[in-house]
Short mmCIF file of C-alpha atoms in Angstrom, two decimals:
data_model
loop_
_atom_site.label_atom_id
_atom_site.label_comp_id
_atom_site.label_asym_id
_atom_site.label_seq_id
_atom_site.Cartn_x
_atom_site.Cartn_y
_atom_site.Cartn_z
CA UNK A 233 -13.17 -26.19 -9.93
CA UNK A 234 -16.21 -27.91 -8.43
CA UNK A 235 -19.46 -27.67 -10.34
CA UNK A 236 -21.49 -27.97 -7.13
CA UNK A 237 -23.17 -24.74 -6.08
CA UNK A 238 -23.55 -23.82 -2.40
CA UNK A 239 -27.04 -24.59 -1.15
CA UNK A 240 -27.15 -22.46 1.99
CA UNK A 241 -25.96 -19.21 3.56
CA UNK A 242 -24.50 -19.04 7.07
CA UNK A 243 -25.01 -16.35 9.68
CA UNK A 244 -24.10 -16.00 13.35
CA UNK A 245 -26.39 -14.14 15.73
CA UNK A 246 -25.85 -12.75 19.20
CA UNK A 247 -28.93 -11.50 21.06
CA UNK A 248 -28.40 -9.55 24.26
CA UNK A 249 -30.99 -9.79 27.01
CA UNK A 250 -31.23 -6.00 26.97
CA UNK A 251 -33.09 -4.68 23.89
CA UNK A 252 -31.28 -2.35 21.54
CA UNK A 253 -30.34 -1.75 17.91
CA UNK A 254 -30.34 -4.56 15.37
CA UNK A 255 -27.02 -4.49 13.49
CA UNK A 256 -26.08 -6.61 10.47
CA UNK A 257 -22.41 -6.92 9.41
CA UNK A 258 -21.52 -8.43 6.03
CA UNK A 259 -18.22 -9.76 4.71
CA UNK A 260 -17.24 -11.13 1.28
CA UNK A 261 -20.19 -9.78 -0.67
CA UNK A 262 -17.53 -10.03 -3.36
CA UNK A 263 -15.68 -13.31 -2.99
CA UNK A 264 -12.16 -11.93 -3.41
CA UNK A 265 -12.70 -9.24 -0.77
CA UNK A 266 -11.95 -11.10 2.45
CA UNK A 267 -10.96 -8.39 4.95
CA UNK A 268 -14.50 -8.40 6.35
CA UNK A 269 -14.49 -12.19 6.66
CA UNK A 270 -11.27 -12.05 8.66
CA UNK A 271 -12.52 -9.22 10.87
CA UNK A 272 -15.81 -10.99 11.58
CA UNK A 273 -13.96 -14.20 12.48
CA UNK A 274 -11.80 -12.26 14.94
CA UNK A 275 -14.84 -10.58 16.51
CA UNK A 276 -16.67 -13.91 16.83
CA UNK A 277 -13.72 -15.38 18.70
CA UNK A 278 -13.85 -12.49 21.16
CA UNK A 279 -17.60 -12.86 21.67
CA UNK A 280 -17.45 -16.63 22.01
CA UNK A 281 -14.56 -16.50 24.49
CA UNK A 282 -16.20 -13.83 26.63
CA UNK A 283 -13.48 -11.31 25.87
CA UNK A 284 -16.20 -9.07 24.43
CA UNK A 285 -19.79 -8.93 25.70
CA UNK A 286 -22.86 -7.80 23.77
CA UNK A 287 -24.62 -5.46 26.20
CA UNK A 288 -27.76 -4.71 24.22
CA UNK A 289 -29.45 -5.34 20.91
CA UNK A 290 -29.06 -7.97 18.20
CA UNK A 291 -25.83 -8.53 16.27
CA UNK A 292 -25.89 -10.61 13.09
CA UNK A 293 -22.60 -11.53 11.40
CA UNK A 294 -22.35 -12.97 7.88
CA UNK A 295 -18.67 -13.68 7.26
CA UNK A 296 -19.13 -14.99 3.71
CA UNK A 297 -22.10 -13.37 1.99
CA UNK A 298 -21.39 -14.87 -1.45
CA UNK A 299 -20.13 -18.41 -0.81
CA UNK A 300 -19.87 -19.30 -4.50
CA UNK A 301 -17.64 -16.34 -5.35
CA UNK A 302 -15.66 -16.93 -2.14
CA UNK A 303 -15.05 -20.60 -3.00
CA UNK A 304 -13.85 -19.57 -6.45
CA UNK A 305 -11.63 -16.78 -5.06
CA UNK A 306 -13.22 -14.29 -7.44
CA UNK A 307 -15.39 -11.20 -7.36
CA UNK A 308 -18.65 -12.84 -8.39
CA UNK A 309 -20.17 -16.24 -8.92
CA UNK A 310 -22.63 -16.10 -11.80
CA UNK A 311 -23.18 -12.33 -11.55
CA UNK A 312 -22.32 -9.39 -9.29
CA UNK A 313 -24.30 -9.86 -6.07
CA UNK A 314 -23.93 -6.18 -5.18
CA UNK A 315 -25.95 -5.02 -8.19
CA UNK A 316 -29.70 -5.59 -8.67
CA UNK A 317 -29.89 -6.76 -5.08
CA UNK A 318 -33.58 -7.46 -4.40
CA UNK A 319 -35.88 -10.48 -4.06
CA UNK A 320 -36.23 -12.39 -7.34
CA UNK A 321 -39.53 -14.30 -7.74
CA UNK A 322 -38.08 -16.20 -10.71
CA UNK A 323 -34.36 -16.56 -9.90
CA UNK A 324 -32.21 -17.01 -13.00
CA UNK A 325 -28.82 -17.59 -11.37
CA UNK A 326 -27.04 -18.31 -8.10
CA UNK A 327 -26.93 -14.67 -6.95
CA UNK A 328 -30.68 -14.28 -7.59
CA UNK A 329 -31.32 -17.23 -5.28
CA UNK A 330 -28.90 -15.81 -2.74
CA UNK A 331 -30.79 -12.49 -2.78
CA UNK A 332 -33.95 -14.34 -1.80
CA UNK A 333 -32.25 -15.34 1.46
CA UNK A 334 -30.18 -12.22 2.07
CA UNK A 335 -32.86 -9.58 1.48
CA UNK A 336 -35.18 -10.86 4.23
CA UNK A 337 -32.20 -10.90 6.59
CA UNK A 338 -31.49 -7.24 5.81
CA UNK A 339 -35.17 -6.45 6.40
CA UNK A 340 -34.87 -7.75 9.99
CA UNK A 341 -32.32 -5.10 10.98
CA UNK A 342 -31.98 -1.37 11.55
CA UNK A 343 -28.31 -0.75 10.74
CA UNK A 344 -25.99 -2.30 8.15
CA UNK A 345 -22.20 -2.35 7.86
CA UNK A 346 -20.86 -3.90 4.65
CA UNK A 347 -17.08 -4.50 4.51
CA UNK A 348 -15.28 -4.43 1.15
CA UNK A 349 -11.84 -3.89 -0.40
CA UNK A 350 -10.69 -2.61 -3.80
CA UNK A 351 -8.47 -3.56 -6.76
CA UNK A 352 -5.81 -0.89 -6.96
CA UNK A 353 -3.86 1.22 -4.47
CA UNK A 354 -5.43 3.80 -2.19
CA UNK A 355 -6.58 4.56 1.33
CA UNK A 356 -9.77 3.29 3.02
CA UNK A 357 -12.98 5.19 2.35
CA UNK A 358 -16.70 4.95 3.06
CA UNK A 359 -19.67 5.03 0.69
CA UNK A 360 -22.35 7.43 1.93
CA UNK A 361 -25.99 7.51 0.91
CA UNK A 362 -27.93 10.59 -0.23
CA UNK A 363 -29.13 13.45 1.85
CA UNK A 364 -32.75 13.22 2.98
CA UNK A 365 -35.05 13.38 -0.03
CA UNK A 366 -38.34 12.11 -1.46
CA UNK A 367 -37.10 11.62 -5.02
CA UNK A 368 -37.49 8.56 -7.22
CA UNK A 369 -33.86 7.38 -7.38
CA UNK A 370 -33.08 6.81 -3.69
CA UNK A 371 -35.54 8.36 -1.22
CA UNK A 372 -34.07 8.52 2.27
CA UNK A 373 -34.87 9.95 5.70
CA UNK A 374 -31.97 8.84 7.93
CA UNK A 375 -29.06 10.81 6.52
CA UNK A 376 -28.05 12.32 9.88
CA UNK A 377 -27.72 8.91 11.56
CA UNK A 378 -25.78 7.52 8.62
CA UNK A 379 -23.42 10.52 8.52
CA UNK A 380 -22.75 10.12 12.25
CA UNK A 381 -21.87 6.46 11.68
CA UNK A 382 -19.48 7.34 8.84
CA UNK A 383 -17.70 9.92 10.98
CA UNK A 384 -16.74 7.23 13.52
CA UNK A 385 -15.40 4.61 11.11
CA UNK A 386 -11.88 6.03 11.04
CA UNK A 387 -11.62 7.03 7.37
CA UNK A 388 -10.74 10.47 6.02
CA UNK A 389 -12.48 10.09 2.67
CA UNK A 390 -16.13 9.53 1.79
CA UNK A 391 -17.81 8.93 -1.56
CA UNK A 392 -21.41 9.86 -2.37
CA UNK A 393 -23.58 9.82 -5.50
CA UNK A 394 -23.48 6.08 -6.22
CA UNK A 395 -27.03 5.65 -7.49
CA UNK A 396 -27.15 8.83 -9.56
CA UNK A 397 -23.95 7.77 -11.35
CA UNK A 398 -25.45 4.36 -12.06
CA UNK A 399 -28.64 5.83 -13.45
CA UNK A 400 -26.53 7.77 -15.91
CA UNK A 401 -24.56 4.65 -16.83
CA UNK A 402 -27.71 2.62 -17.51
CA UNK A 403 -29.13 5.43 -19.63
CA UNK A 404 -25.96 5.45 -21.74
CA UNK A 405 -26.06 1.68 -22.25
CA UNK A 406 -29.65 1.89 -23.40
CA UNK A 407 -28.96 4.79 -25.76
CA UNK A 408 -26.03 2.95 -27.31
CA UNK A 409 -28.07 -0.25 -27.67
CA UNK A 410 -25.32 -2.42 -26.25
CA UNK A 411 -25.77 -6.18 -26.41
CA UNK A 412 -25.17 -6.81 -22.71
CA UNK A 413 -26.85 -8.79 -19.97
CA UNK A 414 -30.37 -7.53 -19.16
CA UNK A 415 -29.17 -6.89 -15.60
CA UNK A 416 -26.87 -4.15 -16.90
CA UNK A 417 -29.82 -2.33 -18.49
CA UNK A 418 -32.06 -2.45 -15.43
CA UNK A 419 -32.76 0.92 -13.81
CA UNK A 420 -32.12 -0.74 -10.43
CA UNK A 421 -28.74 -2.10 -11.51
CA UNK A 422 -26.82 0.04 -9.03
CA UNK A 423 -28.73 -1.27 -6.01
CA UNK A 424 -26.42 -3.15 -3.64
CA UNK A 425 -26.67 -4.00 0.04
CA UNK A 426 -26.82 -0.47 1.44
CA UNK A 427 -29.03 0.89 -1.35
CA UNK A 428 -31.50 -1.93 -0.77
CA UNK A 429 -31.30 -1.33 2.98
CA UNK A 430 -32.12 2.37 2.66
CA UNK A 431 -35.17 1.47 0.62
CA UNK A 432 -36.33 -0.76 3.47
CA UNK A 433 -36.06 1.87 6.20
CA UNK A 434 -32.51 1.10 7.41
CA UNK A 435 -29.35 3.14 7.22
CA UNK A 436 -25.97 1.68 6.50
CA UNK A 437 -22.46 2.15 5.22
CA UNK A 438 -20.24 0.32 2.77
CA UNK A 439 -16.66 0.62 3.98
CA UNK A 440 -13.83 0.03 1.52
CA UNK A 441 -11.08 -1.07 3.90
CA UNK A 442 -8.07 -0.99 1.56
CA UNK A 443 -6.58 -2.92 -1.31
CA UNK A 444 -7.52 -6.60 -1.50
CA UNK A 445 -4.13 -7.85 -0.29
CA UNK A 446 -3.33 -5.01 2.10
CA UNK A 447 -2.45 -6.63 5.45
CA UNK A 448 -3.98 -3.63 7.24
CA UNK A 449 -7.41 -4.02 5.60
CA UNK A 450 -8.68 -6.68 8.09
CA UNK A 451 -7.65 -4.39 10.95
CA UNK A 452 -9.55 -1.48 9.40
CA UNK A 453 -12.60 -3.73 9.05
CA UNK A 454 -12.30 -5.02 12.62
CA UNK A 455 -12.02 -1.55 14.13
CA UNK A 456 -15.00 -0.42 12.05
CA UNK A 457 -17.16 -3.18 13.55
CA UNK A 458 -15.98 -2.33 17.07
CA UNK A 459 -16.66 1.38 16.56
CA UNK A 460 -20.10 0.72 15.10
CA UNK A 461 -20.98 -1.43 18.10
CA UNK A 462 -19.67 1.24 20.49
CA UNK A 463 -21.49 4.04 18.68
CA UNK A 464 -24.80 2.24 19.07
CA UNK A 465 -24.19 1.32 22.70
CA UNK A 466 -24.11 -2.39 21.95
CA UNK A 467 -20.78 -3.08 23.70
CA UNK A 468 -18.91 -1.37 26.48
CA UNK A 469 -15.95 -0.10 24.51
CA UNK A 470 -14.41 3.34 24.03
CA UNK A 471 -15.78 5.33 21.12
CA UNK A 472 -13.16 7.21 19.13
CA UNK A 473 -14.02 10.86 18.42
CA UNK A 474 -15.45 11.62 14.98
CA UNK A 475 -12.88 12.29 12.30
CA UNK A 476 -12.17 15.90 11.38
CA UNK A 477 -11.75 17.28 7.88
CA UNK A 478 -13.30 14.35 6.04
CA UNK A 479 -13.00 14.75 2.27
CA UNK A 480 -16.21 14.03 0.34
CA UNK A 481 -16.16 13.15 -3.35
CA UNK A 482 -19.33 12.89 -5.42
CA UNK A 483 -19.55 10.32 -8.19
CA UNK A 484 -21.03 11.79 -11.35
CA UNK A 485 -20.44 9.06 -13.96
CA UNK A 486 -19.47 5.45 -14.52
CA UNK A 487 -17.53 4.44 -17.64
CA UNK A 488 -17.80 0.87 -18.94
CA UNK A 489 -15.15 -1.31 -20.49
CA UNK A 490 -16.32 -1.96 -24.06
CA UNK A 491 -13.77 -4.54 -25.19
CA UNK A 492 -11.21 -6.84 -23.51
CA UNK A 493 -8.42 -4.84 -25.15
CA UNK A 494 -9.46 -1.48 -23.72
CA UNK A 495 -6.43 -0.26 -21.80
CA UNK A 496 -5.62 2.41 -19.20
CA UNK A 497 -2.78 4.80 -19.98
CA UNK A 498 -1.16 3.85 -16.70
CA UNK A 499 -1.92 2.05 -13.45
CA UNK A 500 -4.46 4.39 -11.89
CA UNK A 501 -5.31 4.31 -8.20
CA UNK A 502 -8.63 5.36 -6.74
CA UNK A 503 -8.80 9.13 -6.22
CA UNK A 504 -5.95 9.97 -8.55
CA UNK A 505 -6.63 13.55 -9.67
CA UNK A 506 -7.17 14.29 -13.34
CA UNK A 507 -7.68 17.51 -15.27
CA UNK A 508 -10.32 18.17 -17.91
CA UNK A 509 -9.27 16.51 -21.15
CA UNK A 510 -6.47 14.48 -19.56
CA UNK A 511 -5.87 11.11 -21.23
CA UNK A 512 -7.07 8.20 -19.09
CA UNK A 513 -6.81 5.31 -21.55
CA UNK A 514 -7.60 4.00 -25.00
CA UNK A 515 -10.36 1.88 -26.46
CA UNK A 516 -9.36 -1.23 -28.40
CA UNK A 517 -9.69 0.72 -31.67
CA UNK A 518 -7.32 3.45 -30.47
CA UNK A 519 -9.99 6.01 -29.49
CA UNK A 520 -8.89 8.16 -26.57
CA UNK A 521 -10.76 8.12 -23.26
CA UNK A 522 -10.32 11.46 -21.51
CA UNK A 523 -11.47 13.10 -18.30
CA UNK A 524 -14.76 14.99 -18.80
CA UNK A 525 -13.64 17.64 -16.32
CA UNK A 526 -11.42 18.29 -13.33
CA UNK A 527 -11.94 15.49 -10.84
CA UNK A 528 -10.92 12.04 -9.73
CA UNK A 529 -10.58 8.50 -11.05
CA UNK A 530 -12.46 6.16 -8.69
CA UNK A 531 -12.53 2.34 -8.64
CA UNK A 532 -10.36 1.79 -11.73
CA UNK A 533 -10.63 -1.86 -12.71
CA UNK A 534 -8.20 -2.94 -15.45
CA UNK A 535 -9.67 -6.45 -15.33
CA UNK A 536 -13.31 -5.43 -15.78
CA UNK A 537 -15.53 -7.55 -17.98
CA UNK A 538 -16.76 -5.98 -21.25
CA UNK A 539 -20.02 -4.16 -20.62
CA UNK A 540 -19.16 -3.69 -16.94
CA UNK A 541 -17.76 -0.81 -14.94
CA UNK A 542 -14.22 0.18 -16.01
CA UNK A 543 -13.87 3.25 -13.78
CA UNK A 544 -15.92 6.00 -12.14
CA UNK A 545 -15.46 9.75 -12.36
CA UNK A 546 -15.91 11.93 -9.29
CA UNK A 547 -15.72 15.59 -8.33
CA UNK A 548 -15.34 17.51 -5.08
CA UNK A 549 -18.63 17.58 -3.19
CA UNK A 550 -20.17 20.60 -1.52
CA UNK A 551 -21.53 18.33 1.22
CA UNK A 552 -19.92 18.41 4.65
CA UNK A 553 -20.27 16.03 7.58
#
């Protein structure tokens, strides 16, 4: 493995002569999640060949948002880029320096689409921001536009409550006095690309396009870009009707892995249903980890690092699109 760190970040921009929305599309925020990279490459080929024309607005494509993690074929380089995403006046690692380039790029836009994939089995789903509010955790005023965008991305499942779950997780780490990285104790730890964007007056969606190695994930990502462009009138392409009966699950907690020998009871997939008290796994000392109520396992990660997110717990939401 090379010890040389990337020294730049690459983006591709297409500016139509007709003014319009400013859309930013990100791939490989996590280096082992390459469906967005593949989809962006395919779209660029269509734009460059003239097969697809940008009719209005500004389109910015970042196929590899974390080049260090991408080069290493792993989730992160020196830390998780999609946590504590903000400008860092005194950068302490590669991802801090990367944020100092990426955050100003996000600031230049109005809409964000961030393309991801996940560890274990499951169907594609979108991450939705909060409803309009003036609270301290994640104030927002563009929920209607964001919900409309989600409805056209082709997924039947949506997850909300990301930041509130993270606030609870940070509070627990602080109460337990865990010896973990200072990043994991920061109240802004849950802030990733879309959370940062909402705080800067944008709206945006993180789309989880499928399992990392699912051959359909790049197609899901590609169609999501095309539909986002069509929705905002940036290309002349048919817009699929909004999905009906979208299921919305609200995250209410995040459970950390404490020790490398913490183990799940079985191979969980995202959105597996669990009942209150059902056994989920065991800590390294044999202590049982059980479901706090009726709900869902979300983002189970059997290879999580100690002190990091092991799985999330979600419940049915009362929100409807």
